[in-house]
Structure formats: structure tokens, C-alpha cells
Tab-separated table of C-alpha atoms in Angstrom:
chain	number	residue	atom	x	y	z
A	1	GLN	CA	60.186	8.932	-5.976
A	2	GLN	CA	58.309	11.381	-3.820
A	3	GLN	CA	57.024	14.023	-6.211
A	4	VAL	CA	54.036	16.278	-6.360
A	5	LYS	CA	53.235	17.799	-9.755
A	6	GLN	CA	51.193	20.996	-9.808
A	7	SER	CA	49.423	22.807	-12.634
A	8	PRO	CA	48.905	25.352	-14.023
A	9	GLN	CA	52.002	27.427	-13.344
A	10	SER	CA	49.949	30.620	-13.513
A	11	LEU	CA	46.255	31.435	-13.681
A	12	ILE	CA	44.264	34.612	-14.318
A	13	VAL	CA	40.593	34.616	-13.349
A	14	GLN	CA	37.977	37.325	-13.257
A	15	LYS	CA	36.529	38.331	-9.898
A	16	GLY	CA	33.739	35.951	-8.912
A	17	GLY	CA	35.126	33.129	-11.044
A	18	ILE	CA	36.268	29.735	-9.736
A	19	PRO	CA	39.992	29.124	-10.167
A	20	ILE	CA	40.968	25.459	-10.053
A	21	ILE	CA	44.498	24.293	-9.286
A	22	ASN	CA	45.457	20.666	-9.773
A	23	CYS	CA	48.054	18.395	-8.206
A	24	ALA	CA	49.105	14.813	-8.846
A	25	TYR	CA	51.250	12.605	-6.668
A	26	GLU	CA	53.088	9.326	-7.101
A	27	ASN	CA	53.665	7.943	-3.622
A	28	THR	CA	50.565	6.063	-2.434
A	29	ALA	CA	51.886	6.221	1.131
A	30	PHE	CA	51.095	9.952	1.318
A	31	ASP	CA	48.307	10.469	3.847
A	32	TYR	CA	48.084	14.214	4.357
A	33	PHE	CA	47.507	16.773	1.598
A	34	PRO	CA	47.575	20.471	2.553
A	35	TRP	CA	47.282	23.577	0.452
A	36	TYR	CA	49.287	26.666	1.316
A	37	GLN	CA	48.818	30.296	0.292
A	38	GLN	CA	51.852	32.565	0.000
A	39	PHE	CA	51.856	36.321	-0.463
A	40	PRO	CA	54.991	38.157	-1.667
A	41	GLY	CA	57.526	38.573	1.137
A	42	LYS	CA	55.691	36.160	3.422
A	43	GLY	CA	55.989	32.526	4.342
A	44	PRO	CA	53.379	29.974	3.265
A	45	ALA	CA	50.207	29.869	5.369
A	46	LEU	CA	48.024	26.770	5.678
A	47	LEU	CA	44.739	27.189	3.839
A	48	ILE	CA	43.041	23.812	4.002
A	49	ALA	CA	44.093	20.165	4.209
A	50	ILE	CA	42.599	16.744	3.517
A	51	ARG	CA	43.255	13.092	4.368
A	52	PRO	CA	42.784	10.371	1.698
A	53	ASP	CA	39.734	8.819	3.380
A	54	VAL	CA	37.659	11.868	2.368
A	55	SER	CA	36.776	12.864	-1.225
A	56	GLU	CA	35.958	16.498	-0.563
A	57	LYS	CA	36.496	19.101	2.122
A	58	LYS	CA	35.141	22.656	2.281
A	59	GLU	CA	36.302	25.533	4.439
A	60	GLY	CA	34.632	28.807	3.622
A	61	ARG	CA	35.222	29.594	-0.056
A	62	PHE	CA	37.966	26.955	-0.404
A	63	THR	CA	37.279	23.341	-1.415
A	64	ILE	CA	39.640	20.413	-1.877
A	65	SER	CA	38.542	17.589	-4.157
A	66	PHE	CA	40.470	14.347	-3.724
A	67	ASN	CA	40.599	11.380	-6.127
A	68	LYS	CA	42.533	8.582	-4.469
A	69	SER	CA	42.395	6.151	-7.408
A	70	ALA	CA	43.749	8.770	-9.810
A	71	LYS	CA	46.236	10.064	-7.214
A	72	GLN	CA	45.070	13.619	-7.835
A	73	PHE	CA	43.693	16.448	-5.767
A	74	SER	CA	42.602	19.963	-6.560
A	75	LEU	CA	41.816	23.295	-4.953
A	76	HIS	CA	38.719	25.285	-5.937
A	77	ILE	CA	38.198	28.879	-4.811
A	78	MET	CA	34.567	29.961	-4.922
A	79	ASP	CA	33.570	33.582	-5.575
A	80	SER	CA	37.227	34.568	-6.012
A	81	GLN	CA	38.302	38.052	-4.918
A	82	PRO	CA	41.317	40.242	-5.812
A	83	GLY	CA	42.618	39.589	-2.277
A	84	ASP	CA	42.969	35.905	-3.222
A	85	SER	CA	45.759	36.859	-5.634
A	86	ALA	CA	48.760	34.927	-4.319
A	87	THR	CA	50.884	31.873	-5.024
A	88	TYR	CA	49.284	28.574	-4.040
A	89	PHE	CA	51.202	25.412	-3.225
A	90	CYS	CA	49.918	21.902	-2.830
A	91	ALA	CA	51.925	19.519	-0.659
A	92	ALA	CA	51.912	15.942	0.577
A	93	ASN	CA	53.271	14.049	3.545
A	94	PHE	CA	53.513	10.682	5.206
A	95	GLY	CA	55.026	9.841	8.557
A	96	ASN	CA	55.538	13.469	9.558
A	97	GLU	CA	59.069	14.873	9.266
A	98	LYS	CA	58.608	16.828	6.036
A	99	LEU	CA	56.242	18.181	3.424
A	100	THR	CA	56.830	17.596	-0.289
A	101	PHE	CA	55.626	20.685	-2.129
A	102	GLY	CA	54.437	21.267	-5.668
A	103	THR	CA	56.039	23.974	-7.774
A	104	GLY	CA	53.321	26.544	-7.116
A	105	THR	CA	50.593	28.361	-9.041
A	106	ARG	CA	50.594	32.132	-9.285
A	107	LEU	CA	46.937	33.181	-9.172
A	108	THR	CA	45.765	36.619	-10.247
A	109	ILE	CA	42.158	37.683	-9.739
A	110	ILE	CA	41.257	40.668	-11.903
A	111	PRO	CA	38.404	43.006	-10.872
B	1	GLU	CA	54.840	36.158	21.745
B	2	THR	CA	53.087	34.177	19.017
B	3	GLY	CA	54.244	33.388	15.490
B	4	VAL	CA	57.576	32.362	13.994
B	5	THR	CA	60.251	35.023	13.709
B	6	GLN	CA	63.218	34.792	11.361
B	7	SER	CA	66.282	36.992	11.163
B	8	PRO	CA	67.707	38.640	9.243
B	9	THR	CA	65.057	39.318	6.592
B	10	HIS	CA	67.591	39.905	3.841
B	11	LEU	CA	71.267	39.037	3.490
B	12	ILE	CA	73.903	39.365	0.783
B	13	LYS	CA	76.980	37.150	0.976
B	14	THR	CA	79.939	36.414	-1.252
B	15	ARG	CA	80.577	32.967	-2.715
B	16	GLY	CA	82.701	30.883	-0.322
B	17	GLN	CA	81.541	32.697	2.808
B	18	GLN	CA	79.573	31.215	5.687
B	19	VAL	CA	76.120	32.342	6.863
B	20	THR	CA	73.948	31.787	9.930
B	21	LEU	CA	70.177	32.244	9.805
B	22	ARG	CA	68.021	32.329	12.921
B	23	CYS	CA	64.510	31.218	13.772
B	24	SER	CA	62.425	31.761	16.866
B	25	SER	CA	59.650	29.174	17.249
B	26	GLN	CA	56.014	29.836	17.949
B	27	SER	CA	55.164	29.569	21.622
B	28	GLY	CA	54.443	25.950	22.613
B	29	HIS	CA	56.200	24.445	19.584
B	30	ASN	CA	59.173	22.121	20.136
B	31	THR	CA	60.030	21.199	16.544
B	32	VAL	CA	61.715	23.316	13.895
B	33	SER	CA	61.968	22.482	10.199
B	34	TRP	CA	63.975	24.387	7.614
B	35	TYR	CA	63.097	24.714	3.935
B	36	GLN	CA	64.839	26.306	0.957
B	37	GLN	CA	62.620	28.032	-1.600
B	38	ALA	CA	64.351	28.942	-4.847
B	39	LEU	CA	62.757	31.650	-6.976
B	40	GLY	CA	59.614	30.368	-8.657
B	41	GLN	CA	59.780	26.983	-6.922
B	42	GLY	CA	58.130	25.240	-4.020
B	43	PRO	CA	59.929	24.919	-0.679
B	44	GLN	CA	62.402	22.023	-0.415
B	45	PHE	CA	62.948	20.295	2.937
B	46	ILE	CA	66.439	20.769	4.388
B	47	PHE	CA	66.123	19.209	7.849
B	48	GLN	CA	64.065	19.033	11.021
B	49	TYR	CA	65.136	19.447	14.646
B	50	TYR	CA	63.256	17.944	17.564
B	51	ARG	CA	64.478	18.063	21.152
B	52	GLU	CA	67.770	19.550	19.964
B	53	GLU	CA	68.524	16.587	17.662
B	54	GLU	CA	68.324	16.366	13.875
B	55	ASN	CA	65.229	14.277	13.174
B	56	GLY	CA	65.355	14.031	9.402
B	57	ARG	CA	67.243	15.486	6.468
B	58	GLY	CA	66.481	16.215	2.846
B	59	ASN	CA	68.815	16.024	-0.128
B	60	PHE	CA	71.212	18.756	0.979
B	61	PRO	CA	74.987	18.472	1.418
B	62	PRO	CA	76.699	18.465	4.847
B	63	ARG	CA	77.686	22.121	4.476
B	64	PHE	CA	74.085	22.796	5.484
B	65	SER	CA	73.930	22.265	9.235
B	66	GLY	CA	71.674	23.314	12.053
B	67	LEU	CA	71.176	23.677	15.753
B	68	GLN	CA	68.188	23.757	18.040
B	69	PHE	CA	68.472	25.353	21.460
B	70	PRO	CA	66.717	24.457	24.740
B	71	ASN	CA	64.225	27.286	24.162
B	72	TYR	CA	63.407	25.612	20.787
B	73	SER	CA	64.872	28.426	18.717
B	74	SER	CA	67.072	27.278	15.854
B	75	GLU	CA	69.924	28.211	13.552
B	76	LEU	CA	70.676	27.202	9.982
B	77	ASN	CA	74.345	27.393	9.021
B	78	VAL	CA	75.604	27.190	5.471
B	79	ASN	CA	79.339	26.925	4.792
B	80	ALA	CA	81.219	27.544	1.547
B	81	LEU	CA	78.321	29.408	-0.035
B	82	GLU	CA	77.594	28.770	-3.709
B	83	LEU	CA	75.638	30.943	-6.134
B	84	ASP	CA	72.865	28.306	-6.214
B	85	ASP	CA	72.331	28.783	-2.474
B	86	SER	CA	70.573	32.068	-3.293
B	87	ALA	CA	66.998	31.478	-2.130
B	88	LEU	CA	64.364	32.240	0.474
B	89	TYR	CA	65.049	30.167	3.595
B	90	LEU	CA	61.932	29.313	5.551
B	91	CYS	CA	61.641	28.068	9.076
B	92	ALA	CA	58.517	26.247	10.254
B	93	SER	CA	57.752	25.367	13.841
B	94	SER	CA	55.328	22.716	15.023
B	95	PHE	CA	54.591	20.494	17.986
B	96	SER	CA	56.080	17.026	18.383
B	97	ARG	CA	57.428	16.675	14.811
B	98	ALA	CA	53.998	17.046	13.256
B	99	VAL	CA	53.760	18.690	9.841
B	100	TYR	CA	50.033	19.428	10.065
B	101	GLY	CA	50.677	22.041	12.738
B	102	TYR	CA	53.318	23.920	10.742
B	103	THR	CA	53.595	27.671	11.226
B	104	PHE	CA	56.023	29.238	8.771
B	105	GLY	CA	58.057	32.368	9.311
B	106	SER	CA	58.377	35.033	6.622
B	107	GLY	CA	61.812	33.760	5.675
B	108	THR	CA	65.317	35.081	5.094
B	109	ARG	CA	66.156	36.106	1.545
B	110	LEU	CA	69.781	35.086	0.936
B	111	THR	CA	71.622	36.365	-2.120
B	112	VAL	CA	75.052	34.941	-2.912
B	113	VAL	CA	77.168	37.012	-5.282
């Protein structure tokens, strides 16, 4: 079954802290793992993505860590800011056509 | 014009009615995918249209149907609305069926009463 499990459901972190959001998948055929950021009233926007041949990818303050053997990947946000407060979704895909999304993590960064 | 545009932004319908949602693709994109996002959940794939043909479908009943037009804009039609159809409907455009190039619109919030 193509599922992506995401945790935690919600997260509160102080400004400057490093929130970590985790995802686990079941289908070993998945070969593309993006993270999306969604603000209220807006559609999801691509933040960063990784392929399974790489264990880590950094773009600015955002880092994906990927563990292929454990079938897990995570998002780290360095030096978090109140403007990072949003809902974050992990997703997975193989063969194009569709993304399978996690259930989302509502992140709040407090000043 | 860049970006994906969806209309209307909000809609209230009565159970049993029919609804049509519209999506205008980002310039240069020829693929449109529709997702349903229930409150507090991740988006769920409904279907994808490429070159005016349905290219793939998620676990949604036939009363969910779509169209893609020669200018790559798209419609999502839902017949016999049910209360559980209340959700945010998202359209994503991309090039040549790829998911890594997705650009999402801001969605249509549908409420069925």
C-alpha cells in the first residue's frame, strides 16, 4: 500500500531552534521525496526535494536527511523564524502521475 | 501570466447538487492534476490530465470527472455532492506529466451543506 506516515502532527519551537519533522514510507519503489510548505488560504509550495541516491540535501536553512534502509526521511529547519510558521507536508512519488502526501505537521515558531 | 489560477475561491453547495471548479495552468505547462485536501489532512490525488486525456486516477468515484482544454486549462466536475466532499480542491500544473515541476494553485474551498 502506498502510504506516507508523518509526525508529529503539530510542533511548537522557539525562534532560532531546529524543528524536525519525520516521515516514513512503505513502498520501496518511491524515488522522489519532496517537502511542501503551506500557508493558510494558499496551495502547497515546493520547499526542497531529494532522490534516494543521496543521504542529505541542503537548501538555505532547510535540510532533508534520507535513510533508505529505514525508509525514513526528515526535514530540519535551521535558525527557525516566526515566518516559518506553516503546515509542512512530506510526499513521495514513483513513475510520475501523482504525489502521495503525509498528513501534515502544523509548525509554530514563537518569538 | 505566470502561476496557477483557480476559481472560484469559495463555494457553498447543497447535497445532491453538481459543481464545476476551474483551473488555469501556469504558462508552458501542459499537465494538470487535481487533489482534494480535507481539513487537517494531506492532499489526495483525484486525477491527472495530459494532452486533454485522463492520465491517471486516484481512489475517487466516477461522479468526480474532469476536462482539459486545448489551452491546458482544466475543469473538475463533481456530481451528486455529498457532505464528505467538503474540502479544499487543489489544482497543480506541470510539464509533461512530471510531479517534480508541480505548481499548485491556492485552491477552491467547497462546502457542502
